[in-house]
PDB file of C-alpha atoms in Angstrom:
ATOM      1  CA  UNK A  10     100.255 115.162 100.847  1.00 93.00           C
ATOM      2  CA  UNK A  11     102.203 115.958 103.937  1.00 97.00           C
ATOM      3  CA  UNK A  12     104.727 114.034 106.009  1.00 98.00           C
ATOM      4  CA  UNK A  13     104.491 113.912 109.787  1.00 98.00           C
ATOM      5  CA  UNK A  14     107.382 112.597 111.860  1.00 98.00           C
ATOM      6  CA  UNK A  15     107.175 111.600 115.476  1.00 98.00           C
ATOM      7  CA  UNK A  16     110.193 110.885 117.678  1.00 98.00           C
ATOM      8  CA  UNK A  17     110.280 108.152 120.316  1.00 98.00           C
ATOM      9  CA  UNK A  18     112.964 106.901 122.660  1.00 98.00           C
ATOM     10  CA  UNK A  19     113.837 103.538 124.149  1.00 98.00           C
ATOM     11  CA  UNK A  20     116.799 102.091 125.980  1.00 98.00           C
ATOM     12  CA  UNK A  21     117.992  98.572 125.386  1.00 97.00           C
ATOM     13  CA  UNK A  22     121.072  96.388 125.476  1.00 97.00           C
ATOM     14  CA  UNK A  23     122.581  94.224 122.787  1.00 97.00           C
ATOM     15  CA  UNK A  24     125.666  92.340 121.786  1.00 97.00           C
ATOM     16  CA  UNK A  25     126.914  92.161 118.220  1.00 97.00           C
ATOM     17  CA  UNK A  26     128.040  88.638 117.545  1.00 96.00           C
ATOM     18  CA  UNK A  27     127.566  86.828 114.234  1.00 96.00           C
ATOM     19  CA  UNK A  28     126.857  83.131 114.742  1.00 94.00           C
ATOM     20  CA  UNK A  29     128.559  82.237 111.476  1.00 94.00           C
ATOM     21  CA  UNK A  30     131.895  83.709 112.533  1.00 96.00           C
ATOM     22  CA  UNK A  31     134.479  82.552 115.056  1.00 96.00           C
ATOM     23  CA  UNK A  32     135.181  84.358 118.339  1.00 96.00           C
ATOM     24  CA  UNK A  33     138.341  86.009 117.029  1.00 97.00           C
ATOM     25  CA  UNK A  34     136.590  87.139 113.853  1.00 97.00           C
ATOM     26  CA  UNK A  35     133.698  88.567 115.855  1.00 96.00           C
ATOM     27  CA  UNK A  36     136.061  90.533 118.075  1.00 96.00           C
ATOM     28  CA  UNK A  37     137.903  91.801 115.040  1.00 97.00           C
ATOM     29  CA  UNK A  38     134.672  92.773 113.259  1.00 97.00           C
ATOM     30  CA  UNK A  39     132.610  94.270 116.069  1.00 96.00           C
ATOM     31  CA  UNK A  40     135.287  95.412 118.513  1.00 96.00           C
ATOM     32  CA  UNK A  41     133.810  96.594 121.824  1.00 95.00           C
ATOM     33  CA  UNK A  42     130.297  95.839 120.540  1.00 95.00           C
ATOM     34  CA  UNK A  43     131.237  92.163 120.829  1.00 95.00           C
ATOM     35  CA  UNK A  44     131.901  92.333 124.611  1.00 95.00           C
ATOM     36  CA  UNK A  45     130.381  89.105 125.933  1.00 94.00           C
ATOM     37  CA  UNK A  46     127.794  90.482 128.360  1.00 94.00           C
ATOM     38  CA  UNK A  47     126.433  93.137 126.024  1.00 94.00           C
ATOM     39  CA  UNK A  48     126.028  96.876 126.474  1.00 96.00           C
ATOM     40  CA  UNK A  49     123.248  99.435 126.084  1.00 96.00           C
ATOM     41  CA  UNK A  50     122.136 102.497 124.175  1.00 97.00           C
ATOM     42  CA  UNK A  51     119.522 105.211 124.424  1.00 97.00           C
ATOM     43  CA  UNK A  52     117.952 104.794 121.022  1.00 98.00           C
ATOM     44  CA  UNK A  53     115.967 107.541 119.310  1.00 98.00           C
ATOM     45  CA  UNK A  54     113.469 106.429 116.722  1.00 98.00           C
ATOM     46  CA  UNK A  55     111.673 108.628 114.179  1.00 98.00           C
ATOM     47  CA  UNK A  56     108.534 107.272 112.546  1.00 98.00           C
ATOM     48  CA  UNK A  57     107.429 109.161 109.405  1.00 98.00           C
ATOM     49  CA  UNK A  58     103.970 108.850 107.895  1.00 98.00           C
ATOM     50  CA  UNK A  59     102.575 110.445 104.754  1.00 98.00           C
ATOM     51  CA  UNK A  60      99.023 111.281 103.881  1.00 97.00           C
ATOM     52  CA  UNK A  61      96.540 113.949 102.865  1.00 95.00           C
ATOM     53  CA  UNK A  62      95.087 116.420 105.354  1.00 95.00           C
ATOM     54  CA  UNK A  63      91.927 115.318 107.103  1.00 94.00           C
ATOM     55  CA  UNK A  64      89.525 118.256 106.862  1.00 92.00           C
ATOM     56  CA  UNK A  65      87.902 117.567 110.201  1.00 93.00           C
ATOM     57  CA  UNK A  66      91.127 117.721 112.225  1.00 95.00           C
ATOM     58  CA  UNK A  67      93.465 119.687 109.955  1.00 95.00           C
ATOM     59  CA  UNK A  68      96.004 116.918 110.517  1.00 96.00           C
ATOM     60  CA  UNK A  69      97.475 114.083 108.469  1.00 97.00           C
ATOM     61  CA  UNK A  70      97.573 111.500 111.253  1.00 97.00           C
ATOM     62  CA  UNK A  71      95.813 110.794 114.535  1.00 95.00           C
ATOM     63  CA  UNK A  72      98.815 110.963 116.863  1.00 95.00           C
ATOM     64  CA  UNK A  73      97.051 109.046 119.607  1.00 94.00           C
ATOM     65  CA  UNK A  74      96.558 106.105 117.239  1.00 96.00           C
ATOM     66  CA  UNK A  75     100.141 106.358 116.002  1.00 98.00           C
ATOM     67  CA  UNK A  76     101.566 106.553 119.518  1.00 98.00           C
ATOM     68  CA  UNK A  77      99.476 103.544 120.563  1.00 98.00           C
ATOM     69  CA  UNK A  78     100.579 101.457 117.591  1.00 98.00           C
ATOM     70  CA  UNK A  79     104.251 102.336 118.064  1.00 98.00           C
ATOM     71  CA  UNK A  80     104.038 101.640 121.779  1.00 98.00           C
ATOM     72  CA  UNK A  81     102.370  98.236 121.344  1.00 98.00           C
ATOM     73  CA  UNK A  82     104.375  97.007 118.367  1.00 97.00           C
ATOM     74  CA  UNK A  83     107.821  98.431 119.023  1.00 98.00           C
ATOM     75  CA  UNK A  84     108.440 100.229 122.306  1.00 98.00           C
ATOM     76  CA  UNK A  85     106.976  97.562 124.577  1.00 98.00           C
ATOM     77  CA  UNK A  86     109.067  94.908 122.835  1.00 97.00           C
ATOM     78  CA  UNK A  87     112.353  96.844 122.918  1.00 98.00           C
ATOM     79  CA  UNK A  88     112.191  99.098 125.996  1.00 97.00           C
ATOM     80  CA  UNK A  89     114.608  98.028 128.735  1.00 97.00           C
ATOM     81  CA  UNK A  90     115.182  94.695 127.045  1.00 97.00           C
ATOM     82  CA  UNK A  91     118.194  92.678 126.132  1.00 97.00           C
ATOM     83  CA  UNK A  92     117.521  92.575 122.395  1.00 97.00           C
ATOM     84  CA  UNK A  93     119.487  89.363 121.772  1.00 97.00           C
ATOM     85  CA  UNK A  94     117.711  87.466 124.529  1.00 96.00           C
ATOM     86  CA  UNK A  95     114.221  88.953 124.546  1.00 97.00           C
ATOM     87  CA  UNK A  96     113.292  89.818 120.955  1.00 97.00           C
ATOM     88  CA  UNK A  97     112.651  86.714 118.850  1.00 97.00           C
ATOM     89  CA  UNK A  98     114.019  88.195 115.620  1.00 96.00           C
ATOM     90  CA  UNK A  99     117.453  88.672 117.186  1.00 97.00           C
ATOM     91  CA  UNK A 100     117.872  85.045 118.077  1.00 94.00           C
ATOM     92  CA  UNK A 101     118.695  84.509 114.416  1.00 92.00           C
ATOM     93  CA  UNK A 102     119.922  87.930 113.247  1.00 96.00           C
ATOM     94  CA  UNK A 103     122.511  90.253 114.751  1.00 97.00           C
ATOM     95  CA  UNK A 104     120.849  93.216 116.536  1.00 97.00           C
ATOM     96  CA  UNK A 105     122.767  95.865 114.657  1.00 97.00           C
ATOM     97  CA  UNK A 106     120.793  99.077 114.352  1.00 97.00           C
ATOM     98  CA  UNK A 107     120.386  98.260 110.646  1.00 97.00           C
ATOM     99  CA  UNK A 108     118.507  95.092 111.623  1.00 97.00           C
ATOM    100  CA  UNK A 109     116.751  96.810 114.521  1.00 98.00           C
ATOM    101  CA  UNK A 110     115.344  99.456 112.174  1.00 98.00           C
ATOM    102  CA  UNK A 111     114.204  96.794 109.711  1.00 98.00           C
ATOM    103  CA  UNK A 112     112.511  94.913 112.561  1.00 98.00           C
ATOM    104  CA  UNK A 113     110.728  98.100 113.689  1.00 98.00           C
ATOM    105  CA  UNK A 114     109.374  98.631 110.154  1.00 98.00           C
ATOM    106  CA  UNK A 115     108.296  94.984 109.961  1.00 98.00           C
ATOM    107  CA  UNK A 116     106.462  95.277 113.276  1.00 98.00           C
ATOM    108  CA  UNK A 117     104.731  98.536 112.357  1.00 98.00           C
ATOM    109  CA  UNK A 118     103.614  97.222 108.968  1.00 98.00           C
ATOM    110  CA  UNK A 119     102.062  94.115 110.539  1.00 96.00           C
ATOM    111  CA  UNK A 120      99.028  95.877 111.995  1.00 93.00           C
ATOM    112  CA  UNK A 121      99.276  99.193 110.182  1.00 98.00           C
ATOM    113  CA  UNK A 122      96.200  98.714 107.998  1.00 97.00           C
ATOM    114  CA  UNK A 123      94.092  97.632 110.974  1.00 97.00           C
ATOM    115  CA  UNK A 124      94.847 100.875 112.789  1.00 98.00           C
ATOM    116  CA  UNK A 125      94.958 103.111 109.691  1.00 97.00           C
ATOM    117  CA  UNK A 126      92.632 101.491 107.119  1.00 96.00           C
ATOM    118  CA  UNK A 127      92.204 104.786 105.237  1.00 93.00           C
ATOM    119  CA  UNK A 128      95.749 106.078 105.666  1.00 91.00           C
ATOM    120  CA  UNK A 129      98.163 107.680 106.239  1.00 97.00           C
ATOM    121  CA  UNK A 130     100.819 105.249 105.042  1.00 97.00           C
ATOM    122  CA  UNK A 131     104.050 104.436 106.833  1.00 98.00           C
ATOM    123  CA  UNK A 132     106.870 106.081 104.898  1.00 98.00           C
ATOM    124  CA  UNK A 133     110.014 105.297 106.882  1.00 98.00           C
ATOM    125  CA  UNK A 134     111.622 104.646 110.236  1.00 98.00           C
ATOM    126  CA  UNK A 135     114.952 106.058 111.329  1.00 98.00           C
ATOM    127  CA  UNK A 136     116.779 104.900 114.452  1.00 98.00           C
ATOM    128  CA  UNK A 137     119.771 106.672 115.952  1.00 97.00           C
ATOM    129  CA  UNK A 138     121.886 104.365 118.087  1.00 96.00           C
ATOM    130  CA  UNK A 139     123.868 107.286 119.459  1.00 94.00           C
ATOM    131  CA  UNK A 140     123.841 110.944 118.497  1.00 93.00           C
ATOM    132  CA  UNK A 141     126.565 110.123 115.976  1.00 93.00           C
ATOM    133  CA  UNK A 142     124.935 107.429 113.879  1.00 95.00           C
ATOM    134  CA  UNK A 143     121.488 106.852 112.448  1.00 96.00           C
ATOM    135  CA  UNK A 144     119.873 104.277 110.178  1.00 97.00           C
ATOM    136  CA  UNK A 145     116.859 104.806 107.951  1.00 98.00           C
ATOM    137  CA  UNK A 146     114.632 102.194 106.318  1.00 98.00           C
ATOM    138  CA  UNK A 147     111.777 102.979 103.921  1.00 98.00           C
ATOM    139  CA  UNK A 148     108.583 101.026 104.414  1.00 98.00           C
ATOM    140  CA  UNK A 149     108.737  99.692 100.849  1.00 97.00           C
ATOM    141  CA  UNK A 150     112.068  98.001 101.575  1.00 97.00           C
ATOM    142  CA  UNK A 151     110.365  95.542 103.929  1.00 95.00           C
ATOM    143  CA  UNK A 152     107.860  92.880 102.926  1.00 87.00           C
TER     144      UNK A 152
ATOM    145  CA  UNK B  23     122.087 120.944  95.780  1.00 94.00           C
ATOM    146  CA  UNK B  24     119.941 121.565  98.842  1.00 94.00           C
ATOM    147  CA  UNK B  25     120.544 124.282 101.427  1.00 95.00           C
ATOM    148  CA  UNK B  26     118.657 124.478 104.704  1.00 96.00           C
ATOM    149  CA  UNK B  27     118.278 127.505 106.926  1.00 96.00           C
ATOM    150  CA  UNK B  28     116.719 127.416 110.379  1.00 97.00           C
ATOM    151  CA  UNK B  29     114.723 130.061 112.220  1.00 97.00           C
ATOM    152  CA  UNK B  30     112.617 129.934 115.356  1.00 98.00           C
ATOM    153  CA  UNK B  31     109.427 131.563 116.473  1.00 98.00           C
ATOM    154  CA  UNK B  32     107.233 131.238 119.517  1.00 97.00           C
ATOM    155  CA  UNK B  33     103.485 131.421 119.233  1.00 97.00           C
ATOM    156  CA  UNK B  34     100.281 130.270 120.823  1.00 97.00           C
ATOM    157  CA  UNK B  35      97.412 128.450 119.218  1.00 97.00           C
ATOM    158  CA  UNK B  36      94.324 126.437 119.931  1.00 96.00           C
ATOM    159  CA  UNK B  37      93.205 123.450 117.865  1.00 96.00           C
ATOM    160  CA  UNK B  38      89.432 123.364 117.550  1.00 95.00           C
ATOM    161  CA  UNK B  39      87.063 122.726 114.691  1.00 95.00           C
ATOM    162  CA  UNK B  40      84.094 125.117 115.057  1.00 94.00           C
ATOM    163  CA  UNK B  41      81.852 122.609 113.258  1.00 95.00           C
ATOM    164  CA  UNK B  42      82.329 120.086 116.081  1.00 95.00           C
ATOM    165  CA  UNK B  43      80.902 119.964 119.586  1.00 95.00           C
ATOM    166  CA  UNK B  44      82.960 120.563 122.717  1.00 95.00           C
ATOM    167  CA  UNK B  45      83.119 116.803 123.345  1.00 95.00           C
ATOM    168  CA  UNK B  46      84.171 116.034 119.791  1.00 95.00           C
ATOM    169  CA  UNK B  47      86.894 118.677 119.916  1.00 95.00           C
ATOM    170  CA  UNK B  48      88.156 117.259 123.195  1.00 94.00           C
ATOM    171  CA  UNK B  49      88.202 113.749 121.785  1.00 93.00           C
ATOM    172  CA  UNK B  50      90.004 114.864 118.630  1.00 93.00           C
ATOM    173  CA  UNK B  51      92.533 117.387 119.942  1.00 94.00           C
ATOM    174  CA  UNK B  52      92.847 116.639 123.666  1.00 93.00           C
ATOM    175  CA  UNK B  53      94.573 119.395 125.634  1.00 93.00           C
ATOM    176  CA  UNK B  54      95.306 121.247 122.390  1.00 94.00           C
ATOM    177  CA  UNK B  55      91.600 122.198 122.363  1.00 93.00           C
ATOM    178  CA  UNK B  56      91.843 124.186 125.608  1.00 93.00           C
ATOM    179  CA  UNK B  57      89.936 127.338 124.640  1.00 91.00           C
ATOM    180  CA  UNK B  58      92.430 129.944 125.837  1.00 93.00           C
ATOM    181  CA  UNK B  59      95.259 128.416 123.845  1.00 94.00           C
ATOM    182  CA  UNK B  60      98.777 127.312 124.659  1.00 96.00           C
ATOM    183  CA  UNK B  61     102.194 127.901 123.124  1.00 96.00           C
ATOM    184  CA  UNK B  62     105.172 126.284 121.489  1.00 97.00           C
ATOM    185  CA  UNK B  63     108.712 127.201 120.538  1.00 98.00           C
ATOM    186  CA  UNK B  64     108.467 126.340 116.883  1.00 98.00           C
ATOM    187  CA  UNK B  65     111.538 125.599 114.814  1.00 98.00           C
ATOM    188  CA  UNK B  66     111.327 126.141 111.080  1.00 98.00           C
ATOM    189  CA  UNK B  67     113.769 124.630 108.622  1.00 98.00           C
ATOM    190  CA  UNK B  68     113.467 125.880 105.068  1.00 98.00           C
ATOM    191  CA  UNK B  69     115.276 124.051 102.297  1.00 97.00           C
ATOM    192  CA  UNK B  70     116.047 125.601  98.914  1.00 96.00           C
ATOM    193  CA  UNK B  71     117.352 123.882  95.837  1.00 95.00           C
ATOM    194  CA  UNK B  72     119.793 125.195  93.258  1.00 93.00           C
ATOM    195  CA  UNK B  73     123.238 125.127  91.715  1.00 92.00           C
ATOM    196  CA  UNK B  74     126.100 127.327  92.893  1.00 91.00           C
ATOM    197  CA  UNK B  75     126.804 130.446  90.874  1.00 90.00           C
ATOM    198  CA  UNK B  76     130.163 129.881  89.132  1.00 91.00           C
ATOM    199  CA  UNK B  77     131.432 133.314  90.196  1.00 92.00           C
ATOM    200  CA  UNK B  78     130.294 133.517  93.836  1.00 87.00           C
ATOM    201  CA  UNK B  79     130.255 129.790  94.631  1.00 91.00           C
ATOM    202  CA  UNK B  80     126.895 130.302  96.327  1.00 91.00           C
ATOM    203  CA  UNK B  81     123.436 129.006  95.432  1.00 92.00           C
ATOM    204  CA  UNK B  82     121.921 132.151  96.855  1.00 92.00           C
ATOM    205  CA  UNK B  83     122.903 134.828  99.320  1.00 91.00           C
ATOM    206  CA  UNK B  84     121.979 133.357 102.696  1.00 92.00           C
ATOM    207  CA  UNK B  85     121.499 136.854 104.070  1.00 94.00           C
ATOM    208  CA  UNK B  86     118.742 137.331 101.495  1.00 93.00           C
ATOM    209  CA  UNK B  87     117.176 134.011 102.520  1.00 95.00           C
ATOM    210  CA  UNK B  88     117.379 135.005 106.184  1.00 96.00           C
ATOM    211  CA  UNK B  89     115.694 138.336 105.432  1.00 97.00           C
ATOM    212  CA  UNK B  90     112.884 136.590 103.527  1.00 97.00           C
ATOM    213  CA  UNK B  91     112.282 134.143 106.397  1.00 98.00           C
ATOM    214  CA  UNK B  92     112.266 136.932 108.953  1.00 98.00           C
ATOM    215  CA  UNK B  93     110.023 139.210 106.923  1.00 98.00           C
ATOM    216  CA  UNK B  94     107.530 136.643 105.633  1.00 98.00           C
ATOM    217  CA  UNK B  95     107.317 134.238 108.568  1.00 98.00           C
ATOM    218  CA  UNK B  96     108.950 135.357 111.812  1.00 98.00           C
ATOM    219  CA  UNK B  97     107.485 138.869 111.770  1.00 98.00           C
ATOM    220  CA  UNK B  98     104.040 137.459 111.088  1.00 98.00           C
ATOM    221  CA  UNK B  99     104.140 134.532 113.529  1.00 98.00           C
ATOM    222  CA  UNK B 100     106.510 135.336 116.385  1.00 97.00           C
ATOM    223  CA  UNK B 101     104.840 136.035 119.733  1.00 97.00           C
ATOM    224  CA  UNK B 102     101.377 135.923 118.222  1.00 97.00           C
ATOM    225  CA  UNK B 103      98.223 133.997 119.004  1.00 97.00           C
ATOM    226  CA  UNK B 104      97.926 132.344 115.599  1.00 98.00           C
ATOM    227  CA  UNK B 105      94.132 131.880 115.626  1.00 97.00           C
ATOM    228  CA  UNK B 106      93.512 135.550 116.439  1.00 97.00           C
ATOM    229  CA  UNK B 107      96.363 137.379 114.763  1.00 97.00           C
ATOM    230  CA  UNK B 108      97.625 135.426 111.781  1.00 98.00           C
ATOM    231  CA  UNK B 109      95.308 134.726 108.846  1.00 97.00           C
ATOM    232  CA  UNK B 110      94.385 132.143 107.571  1.00 98.00           C
ATOM    233  CA  UNK B 111      94.277 130.661 111.079  1.00 98.00           C
ATOM    234  CA  UNK B 112      91.105 132.560 111.893  1.00 97.00           C
ATOM    235  CA  UNK B 113      89.432 129.892 109.719  1.00 96.00           C
ATOM    236  CA  UNK B 114      92.098 127.165 109.262  1.00 97.00           C
ATOM    237  CA  UNK B 115      93.056 125.030 112.270  1.00 97.00           C
ATOM    238  CA  UNK B 116      96.701 125.869 113.140  1.00 97.00           C
ATOM    239  CA  UNK B 117      97.951 122.300 113.273  1.00 97.00           C
ATOM    240  CA  UNK B 118     101.641 121.915 112.408  1.00 98.00           C
ATOM    241  CA  UNK B 119     100.479 120.476 109.065  1.00 98.00           C
ATOM    242  CA  UNK B 120      98.542 123.644 108.216  1.00 98.00           C
ATOM    243  CA  UNK B 121     101.329 125.865 109.539  1.00 98.00           C
ATOM    244  CA  UNK B 122     103.811 124.137 107.199  1.00 98.00           C
ATOM    245  CA  UNK B 123     101.456 124.646 104.252  1.00 98.00           C
ATOM    246  CA  UNK B 124     100.896 128.315 105.112  1.00 98.00           C
ATOM    247  CA  UNK B 125     104.629 128.938 105.441  1.00 98.00           C
ATOM    248  CA  UNK B 126     105.175 127.253 102.067  1.00 98.00           C
ATOM    249  CA  UNK B 127     102.540 129.540 100.544  1.00 97.00           C
ATOM    250  CA  UNK B 128     104.146 132.621 102.094  1.00 98.00           C
ATOM    251  CA  UNK B 129     107.657 131.725 100.908  1.00 98.00           C
ATOM    252  CA  UNK B 130     106.980 130.257  97.478  1.00 96.00           C
ATOM    253  CA  UNK B 131     106.507 133.625  95.658  1.00 95.00           C
ATOM    254  CA  UNK B 132     109.884 134.816  96.987  1.00 96.00           C
ATOM    255  CA  UNK B 133     111.779 131.611  96.260  1.00 95.00           C
ATOM    256  CA  UNK B 134     110.405 130.528  92.938  1.00 89.00           C
ATOM    257  CA  UNK B 135     112.968 131.576  90.374  1.00 74.00           C
ATOM    258  CA  UNK B 136     116.600 132.494  90.092  1.00 71.00           C
ATOM    259  CA  UNK B 137     119.092 130.233  91.813  1.00 77.00           C
ATOM    260  CA  UNK B 138     117.304 129.293  95.017  1.00 89.00           C
ATOM    261  CA  UNK B 139     113.979 127.529  94.573  1.00 94.00           C
ATOM    262  CA  UNK B 140     111.890 126.475  97.544  1.00 97.00           C
ATOM    263  CA  UNK B 141     112.245 122.723  98.039  1.00 96.00           C
ATOM    264  CA  UNK B 142     110.721 121.947 101.417  1.00 97.00           C
ATOM    265  CA  UNK B 143     109.432 123.338 104.677  1.00 98.00           C
ATOM    266  CA  UNK B 144     109.893 121.520 107.992  1.00 98.00           C
ATOM    267  CA  UNK B 145     108.047 122.734 111.070  1.00 98.00           C
ATOM    268  CA  UNK B 146     108.936 121.365 114.503  1.00 98.00           C
ATOM    269  CA  UNK B 147     106.120 121.912 116.965  1.00 97.00           C
ATOM    270  CA  UNK B 148     108.215 120.199 119.642  1.00 97.00           C
ATOM    271  CA  UNK B 149     111.502 118.309 119.457  1.00 96.00           C
ATOM    272  CA  UNK B 150     109.457 115.116 119.076  1.00 97.00           C
ATOM    273  CA  UNK B 151     106.984 116.162 116.386  1.00 98.00           C
ATOM    274  CA  UNK B 152     107.654 117.706 113.010  1.00 98.00           C
ATOM    275  CA  UNK B 153     105.970 118.044 109.647  1.00 98.00           C
ATOM    276  CA  UNK B 154     107.484 118.210 106.154  1.00 98.00           C
ATOM    277  CA  UNK B 155     105.741 119.823 103.208  1.00 98.00           C
ATOM    278  CA  UNK B 156     107.147 119.839  99.682  1.00 97.00           C
ATOM    279  CA  UNK B 157     104.295 121.546  97.865  1.00 95.00           C
ATOM    280  CA  UNK B 158     101.103 120.244  96.309  1.00 88.00           C
ATOM    281  CA  UNK B 159     102.885 118.154  93.707  1.00 77.00           C
ATOM    282  CA  UNK B 160     104.608 115.946  96.289  1.00 71.00           C
TER     283      UNK B 160
END
């Protein structure tokens, strides 16, 4: 078995504001990330898959299929979007990068077996919000 | 404890399966099937596992690790056309997956006992594509 990791980029805006907390509490908790009109990041996302080598290609994953799946399920939904306003999941959850990474895994798992019926399997997704912080979610952590 | 050392090499390769037709190779590998080959600046990260020696405080002498990487990998791969100059790529397609496996096989005999045991090999073909190999058991 071998693990292949592909890196993608997208830019999006968000605002961290927990509906269950008051305005003062939100400001205290999230600081500048709570600024009312939101702000943006250049996100970097790594998608890791694991599988055996295919003898015909000498590879573990068809990158064209992977790129297509990631583009359709994740990049098109997030790229140049306001995550709070334009991604359904973030109407009810705070678009922290923890939740964003979980949402990316959820989206990839949805149609994974249609695109890769015989493997490889999705192992994990890691998203860096800036070059100084990154969040990693294993596929098995998400239903 | 894990320790990772990085080295770089530049090489050219072509990805083609001789058992397939021209059209099939094109469909499978795209531009990577161009017959005259193309190149990459590969980055190799090698991770060894061990416990620090109580006297030296080191898992292994990193100079020794550097020499092994240079001798076993960089000297063999750097500024070479992998398919033509670096066995087994005369018969194995030099995908990053197969390169990671070959590097593992080259390093394993030199990092198999003592304090630094080979744990993993990571090969970056570009900044946006890398492969990890942790041996057959993983």
